[in-house]
Coordinates of C-alpha atoms in Angstrom, one line a residue:
M1315 CA -85.7 79.4 -13.3
I1316 CA -89.3 78.5 -12.5
N1317 CA -89.5 76.0 -15.4
A1318 CA -86.2 74.4 -14.2
L1319 CA -87.7 74.1 -10.7
K1320 CA -90.8 72.5 -12.1
R1321 CA -88.7 70.0 -14.0
T1322 CA -86.7 69.1 -10.9
L1323 CA -89.9 68.7 -8.8
A1324 CA -91.4 66.5 -11.6
T1325 CA -88.2 64.3 -11.6
T1326 CA -88.5 64.0 -7.8
I1327 CA -92.1 62.9 -8.0
C1328 CA -91.3 60.4 -10.7
V1329 CA -88.4 58.9 -8.8
S1330 CA -90.6 58.7 -5.7
A1331 CA -92.9 56.3 -7.5
I1332 CA -90.7 53.5 -6.1
M1333 CA -91.4 54.8 -2.6
A1334 CA -94.5 54.8 -0.4
G1335 CA -96.5 57.9 0.1
S1336 CA -96.9 61.1 -1.9
P1337 CA -94.5 64.1 -1.9
S1338 CA -95.2 66.9 0.6
F1339 CA -92.0 69.0 0.6
A1340 CA -92.9 70.1 4.1
E1341 CA -89.3 70.5 5.3
T1342 CA -86.7 72.6 3.6
M1343 CA -83.5 70.7 2.9
K1344 CA -80.4 71.8 4.7
L1345 CA -77.8 69.5 3.1
G1346 CA -74.5 68.5 4.6
L1347 CA -71.9 67.1 2.3
S1348 CA -69.3 64.7 3.9
M1349 CA -66.6 63.9 1.4
P1350 CA -63.6 61.5 2.0
T1351 CA -61.4 63.9 0.0
L1352 CA -61.6 66.9 -2.2
N1353 CA -58.3 66.3 -3.9
T1354 CA -59.8 64.6 -6.9
P1355 CA -62.1 65.9 -9.6
F1356 CA -64.5 63.0 -8.8
F1357 CA -65.5 64.5 -5.5
T1358 CA -65.4 68.2 -6.5
V1359 CA -67.7 67.5 -9.4
L1360 CA -70.0 65.5 -7.0
V1361 CA -70.1 68.4 -4.6
N1362 CA -70.9 71.0 -7.3
A1363 CA -73.7 68.8 -8.8
A1364 CA -75.2 68.1 -5.3
T1365 CA -75.1 71.8 -4.5
E1366 CA -76.9 72.6 -7.8
Q1367 CA -79.5 69.9 -7.2
A1368 CA -80.2 71.0 -3.6
K1369 CA -80.6 74.6 -4.6
S1370 CA -82.8 73.8 -7.6
S1371 CA -85.1 71.9 -5.2
G1372 CA -85.5 74.9 -2.9
G1373 CA -82.9 73.8 -0.3
D1374 CA -79.4 74.8 0.4
V1375 CA -76.0 73.4 1.4
V1376 CA -75.1 74.0 5.1
Q1377 CA -71.5 72.9 4.8
T1378 CA -69.1 70.7 2.9
T1379 CA -66.5 68.7 4.9
N1380 CA -63.2 67.1 3.7
A1381 CA -62.0 64.1 5.8
N1382 CA -58.7 64.0 3.9
R1383 CA -59.1 60.2 3.8
D1384 CA -59.1 60.0 7.6
A1385 CA -61.9 57.7 8.8
S1386 CA -62.0 59.2 12.3
Q1387 CA -62.2 62.7 10.9
Q1388 CA -65.2 61.7 8.9
V1389 CA -67.0 60.7 12.1
N1390 CA -66.2 64.1 13.5
D1391 CA -67.4 65.7 10.2
F1392 CA -70.8 64.1 10.6
R1393 CA -71.2 65.6 14.1
N1394 CA -70.0 69.0 12.8
L1395 CA -72.5 69.0 9.9
I1396 CA -75.4 68.2 12.1
N1397 CA -74.3 70.7 14.7
A1398 CA -74.2 73.3 11.9
G1399 CA -77.8 72.6 11.1
A1400 CA -77.8 69.9 8.4
N1401 CA -81.0 67.9 8.4
V1402 CA -79.8 65.5 5.7
I1403 CA -76.3 64.2 4.7
L1404 CA -74.9 63.0 1.4
A1405 CA -71.6 61.2 1.9
G1406 CA -68.9 59.3 0.2
V1407 CA -67.1 57.0 2.7
V1408 CA -63.4 56.9 3.7
D1409 CA -63.8 53.4 5.3
R1410 CA -66.9 51.2 4.9
A1411 CA -66.6 49.8 8.4
A1412 CA -65.4 52.9 10.2
I1413 CA -68.3 55.0 9.1
K1414 CA -70.7 53.2 11.4
P1415 CA -70.3 55.6 14.4
A1416 CA -71.1 58.5 12.1
L1417 CA -74.2 56.8 10.8
D1418 CA -75.3 55.9 14.3
Y1419 CA -74.9 59.5 15.4
A1420 CA -77.0 60.7 12.4
K1421 CA -79.7 58.2 13.2
S1422 CA -79.8 59.3 16.8
K1423 CA -80.4 62.9 15.6
N1424 CA -83.0 61.7 13.0
V1425 CA -80.8 63.0 10.1
P1426 CA -81.3 60.8 7.0
V1427 CA -78.1 59.8 5.1
V1428 CA -77.5 58.7 1.5
I1429 CA -74.2 57.1 0.7
V1430 CA -72.8 57.4 -2.8
D1431 CA -70.3 55.2 -4.8
D1432 CA -69.9 52.4 -2.2
K1433 CA -72.1 50.9 0.5
P1434 CA -71.2 50.9 4.2
A1435 CA -70.4 47.7 6.0
A1436 CA -72.7 48.5 8.9
G1437 CA -75.0 51.3 10.1
D1438 CA -78.3 52.6 8.8
V1439 CA -78.7 54.7 5.7
Y1440 CA -81.8 55.8 3.8
A1441 CA -80.3 54.6 0.4
V1442 CA -77.0 53.9 -1.4
V1443 CA -76.6 55.4 -4.9
R1444 CA -73.8 53.7 -6.8
A1445 CA -72.9 52.2 -10.2
D1446 CA -73.1 48.5 -11.0
N1447 CA -69.4 47.8 -10.6
L1448 CA -69.8 44.2 -11.8
G1449 CA -71.5 45.5 -14.9
M1450 CA -68.7 48.1 -15.4
G1451 CA -66.1 45.3 -15.1
A1452 CA -67.9 43.3 -17.7
S1453 CA -68.3 46.3 -20.1
A1454 CA -64.5 46.9 -19.7
A1455 CA -63.8 43.3 -20.6
E1456 CA -65.9 43.5 -23.8
A1457 CA -64.3 46.9 -24.8
L1458 CA -60.8 45.5 -24.2
A1459 CA -61.3 42.4 -26.2
A1460 CA -62.7 44.4 -29.1
A1461 CA -59.8 46.9 -29.0
M1462 CA -56.8 44.5 -28.8
P1463 CA -54.9 44.4 -32.1
D1464 CA -53.5 41.0 -31.2
K1465 CA -56.3 38.8 -29.9
K1466 CA -53.8 36.3 -28.5
A1467 CA -51.6 38.8 -26.7
T1468 CA -51.3 38.8 -22.9
V1469 CA -53.5 41.1 -20.8
L1470 CA -52.3 43.0 -17.7
H1471 CA -55.0 43.5 -15.2
I1472 CA -54.3 46.1 -12.5
T1473 CA -57.0 45.8 -9.9
G1474 CA -58.2 48.2 -7.3
G1475 CA -58.1 47.4 -3.6
L1476 CA -59.7 44.0 -3.2
T1477 CA -60.7 44.8 0.4
T1478 CA -63.3 47.2 -1.1
T1479 CA -66.6 46.4 -2.7
N1480 CA -65.8 48.3 -5.8
G1481 CA -62.4 46.7 -6.1
R1482 CA -63.8 43.2 -5.9
D1483 CA -66.7 43.9 -8.2
R1484 CA -64.6 45.5 -10.9
K1485 CA -62.3 42.6 -10.8
N1486 CA -64.9 39.9 -10.7
G1487 CA -67.1 41.5 -13.4
F1488 CA -64.1 41.7 -15.7
D1489 CA -62.8 38.2 -15.0
E1490 CA -66.2 36.5 -15.6
A1491 CA -66.9 38.4 -18.8
F1492 CA -63.3 38.2 -20.2
K1493 CA -63.2 34.4 -19.8
K1494 CA -66.3 34.1 -21.9
I1495 CA -64.8 36.2 -24.7
S1496 CA -61.1 35.3 -24.8
T1497 CA -58.7 32.5 -23.9
T1498 CA -55.7 34.8 -23.7
K1499 CA -53.5 34.8 -20.7
V1500 CA -54.2 37.5 -18.0
V1501 CA -51.6 38.7 -15.6
E1502 CA -53.3 40.1 -12.6
Q1503 CA -51.8 42.3 -9.8
T1504 CA -53.3 44.8 -7.4
A1505 CA -52.3 48.4 -6.9
N1506 CA -54.6 49.1 -4.0
W1507 CA -56.0 52.3 -5.5
E1508 CA -52.5 53.8 -5.5
G1509 CA -51.2 55.5 -8.7
P1510 CA -47.4 55.0 -8.0
Q1511 CA -48.0 51.4 -7.1
A1512 CA -49.9 50.9 -10.4
A1513 CA -46.9 52.5 -12.3
N1514 CA -44.5 50.1 -10.5
V1515 CA -46.8 47.1 -11.4
A1516 CA -46.8 48.2 -15.1
S1517 CA -43.0 48.6 -15.2
T1518 CA -42.3 45.3 -13.5
V1519 CA -44.7 43.3 -15.7
M1520 CA -43.7 45.0 -18.9
S1521 CA -40.0 44.3 -18.2
G1522 CA -40.6 40.6 -17.9
N1523 CA -43.2 40.2 -20.6
S1524 CA -42.9 41.9 -24.0
G1525 CA -46.1 40.2 -25.2
I1526 CA -48.5 42.5 -23.3
G1527 CA -51.1 43.6 -25.8
G1528 CA -53.9 44.8 -23.5
I1529 CA -54.2 46.5 -20.1
Y1530 CA -57.3 46.8 -17.9
L1531 CA -57.1 49.5 -15.2
A1532 CA -59.7 49.3 -12.4
T1533 CA -59.6 53.1 -12.2
D1534 CA -58.4 55.7 -14.7
T1535 CA -58.5 58.7 -12.2
L1536 CA -55.8 57.1 -10.1
Y1537 CA -54.0 54.7 -12.4
Y1538 CA -54.0 56.0 -16.0
D1539 CA -51.5 58.9 -15.8
P1540 CA -48.9 57.0 -13.8
V1541 CA -49.2 53.9 -16.0
A1542 CA -49.1 55.9 -19.2
A1543 CA -45.9 57.5 -17.9
A1544 CA -44.4 54.1 -17.2
L1545 CA -45.3 52.9 -20.7
K1546 CA -43.9 56.0 -22.3
S1547 CA -40.6 55.6 -20.5
R1548 CA -40.3 52.2 -22.1
S1549 CA -41.5 53.5 -25.5
R1550 CA -44.7 51.4 -25.2
L1551 CA -47.2 54.2 -25.2
V1552 CA -48.4 54.1 -28.9
P1553 CA -51.7 55.5 -30.2
A1554 CA -54.3 53.2 -31.6
G1555 CA -53.8 52.5 -35.3
Q1556 CA -50.0 52.4 -35.1
D1557 CA -47.8 49.4 -34.8
G1558 CA -47.0 48.5 -31.1
H1559 CA -50.3 49.9 -29.7
I1560 CA -51.3 48.4 -26.4
A1561 CA -55.0 48.5 -26.0
I1562 CA -56.0 50.1 -22.7
V1563 CA -59.4 50.2 -21.1
A1564 CA -60.3 51.5 -17.7
I1565 CA -63.2 52.5 -15.4
D1566 CA -64.1 56.0 -13.9
G1567 CA -64.1 58.5 -16.8
G1568 CA -62.0 61.3 -15.4
S1569 CA -60.9 64.3 -17.5
S1570 CA -57.4 63.0 -18.2
A1571 CA -58.8 59.7 -19.4
L1572 CA -61.2 61.5 -21.8
K1573 CA -58.2 63.4 -23.1
A1574 CA -56.3 60.2 -23.6
I1575 CA -59.2 58.7 -25.6
R1576 CA -59.2 61.8 -27.8
D1577 CA -55.4 61.4 -28.3
G1578 CA -55.8 57.7 -29.1
Y1579 CA -53.8 56.2 -26.2
L1580 CA -56.7 55.0 -24.2
D1581 CA -59.2 52.9 -26.2
A1582 CA -62.2 53.2 -23.8
T1583 CA -63.3 53.8 -20.3
V1584 CA -66.5 53.1 -18.4
S1585 CA -67.7 56.3 -17.0
Q1586 CA -69.1 56.5 -13.5
P1587 CA -72.4 58.5 -13.4
V1588 CA -70.9 61.0 -10.9
T1589 CA -73.4 63.8 -11.5
D1590 CA -76.3 61.4 -11.3
Y1591 CA -74.9 60.2 -7.9
A1592 CA -75.4 63.7 -6.7
K1593 CA -78.7 64.3 -8.5
Y1594 CA -80.5 61.2 -7.3
G1595 CA -78.8 61.2 -3.9
V1596 CA -80.3 64.6 -3.2
I1597 CA -83.7 63.6 -4.6
Y1598 CA -83.7 60.6 -2.2
L1599 CA -82.8 62.8 0.7
Q1600 CA -85.7 65.0 -0.1
A1601 CA -87.9 61.9 -0.2
A1602 CA -86.6 61.0 3.3
L1603 CA -87.4 64.4 4.6
D1604 CA -90.9 63.9 3.2
G1605 CA -91.3 60.7 5.2
K1606 CA -91.3 58.3 2.3
E1607 CA -89.9 54.8 2.6
M1608 CA -87.6 53.3 0.0
K1609 CA -88.9 50.3 -2.0
E1610 CA -87.3 47.9 -4.5
G1611 CA -88.2 48.2 -8.2
P1612 CA -87.4 50.0 -11.5
T1613 CA -86.9 53.8 -11.5
D1614 CA -87.5 56.4 -14.2
H1615 CA -83.8 56.8 -14.8
N1616 CA -82.9 53.5 -16.4
S1617 CA -81.9 51.7 -13.1
T1618 CA -83.4 49.4 -10.6
V1619 CA -83.4 49.8 -6.8
V1620 CA -82.4 46.5 -5.2
K1621 CA -82.1 45.2 -1.6
D1622 CA -78.5 44.4 -0.9
G1623 CA -78.5 43.0 2.6
K1624 CA -80.3 45.6 4.6
Y1625 CA -79.5 48.4 2.2
F1626 CA -81.7 49.8 -0.6
V1627 CA -79.2 50.3 -3.5
D1628 CA -79.9 52.3 -6.7
N1629 CA -77.4 50.8 -9.2
L1630 CA -77.0 53.5 -11.9
P1631 CA -76.0 52.7 -15.5
S1632 CA -72.5 53.5 -16.7
P1633 CA -71.8 54.4 -20.3
V1634 CA -68.8 53.0 -22.2
V1635 CA -66.8 56.0 -23.5
T1636 CA -64.9 55.8 -26.8
K1637 CA -63.9 58.4 -29.5
K1638 CA -67.5 58.2 -30.7
N1639 CA -69.0 59.8 -27.6
V1640 CA -66.0 61.3 -25.7
D1641 CA -67.3 64.8 -26.2
D1642 CA -70.7 64.1 -24.6
A1643 CA -71.4 67.0 -22.2
S1644 CA -73.2 64.7 -19.8
L1645 CA -70.0 62.8 -18.9
W1646 CA -68.6 64.0 -15.6
G1647 CA -65.1 64.1 -17.0
N1648 CA -66.2 66.9 -19.3
A1649 CA -67.7 69.0 -16.4
K1650 CA -66.3 72.5 -16.2

């Protein structure tokens, strides 16, 4: 336990090389976790990893709140966390714009906030920890082009919500990269991060186009299972290596997607570094407590902190998962 604590402190110090000052650890972390929902493995894994990181650093979690995808509830959750004694908050956001009153309240109480997965539209935060979604889209394009049995077949691209940063970046990253690789036709429709809508899109497009040979899903945690069910109902869900296989590539890396890769139905997914969101989010919050200021530059964990508007953003790398590495214990979809 002592050695684990030393390793964690060493990591904190190393990450802090991109910040001003030196670590003091004067104030004990009392972490508040504000989650947009706890109904998906993504956020339950995030909470568990953040809790473990906080405790290994000598801090503790005051409370975890669940906004149930209600933006106004998340504003109340911030107040409740601070009233419960939280001196730092790690949050995923329900709504990028609607989070501003919560951030303003935290600022008025001198409570640093780190946002994970997406950046807010307004308000002050210490840092944003997310993946390079443009890069993930590009990686998905490369994986899909490589996996398609028929390189001239039509591709169905089911986007996420294009009003969100992640939705736009995953679309644009894919589009730009795929155009450089292939001249095949791409049919694009959005499903707004809704699984049933993604299934309807797949059914509708498949009924009017028998030449679909590849599918790109902006999210596997929300889209894969419904889309797979829609394909199966049309006898179009065929494992790789068999006649009629439709190559499918996605982003997120949830447990059902990893199972589908093992079973041969999903060719690849680009895994979000969910446990690293938690790890480095908590480390940055400790740095905020220690009075350090964020700075741009390379980190010790294979990423670079950049200034995006007024926000310091740590864009973490995201591995492409195939049958070769699907059992890697570090993948969040394999978390127990």
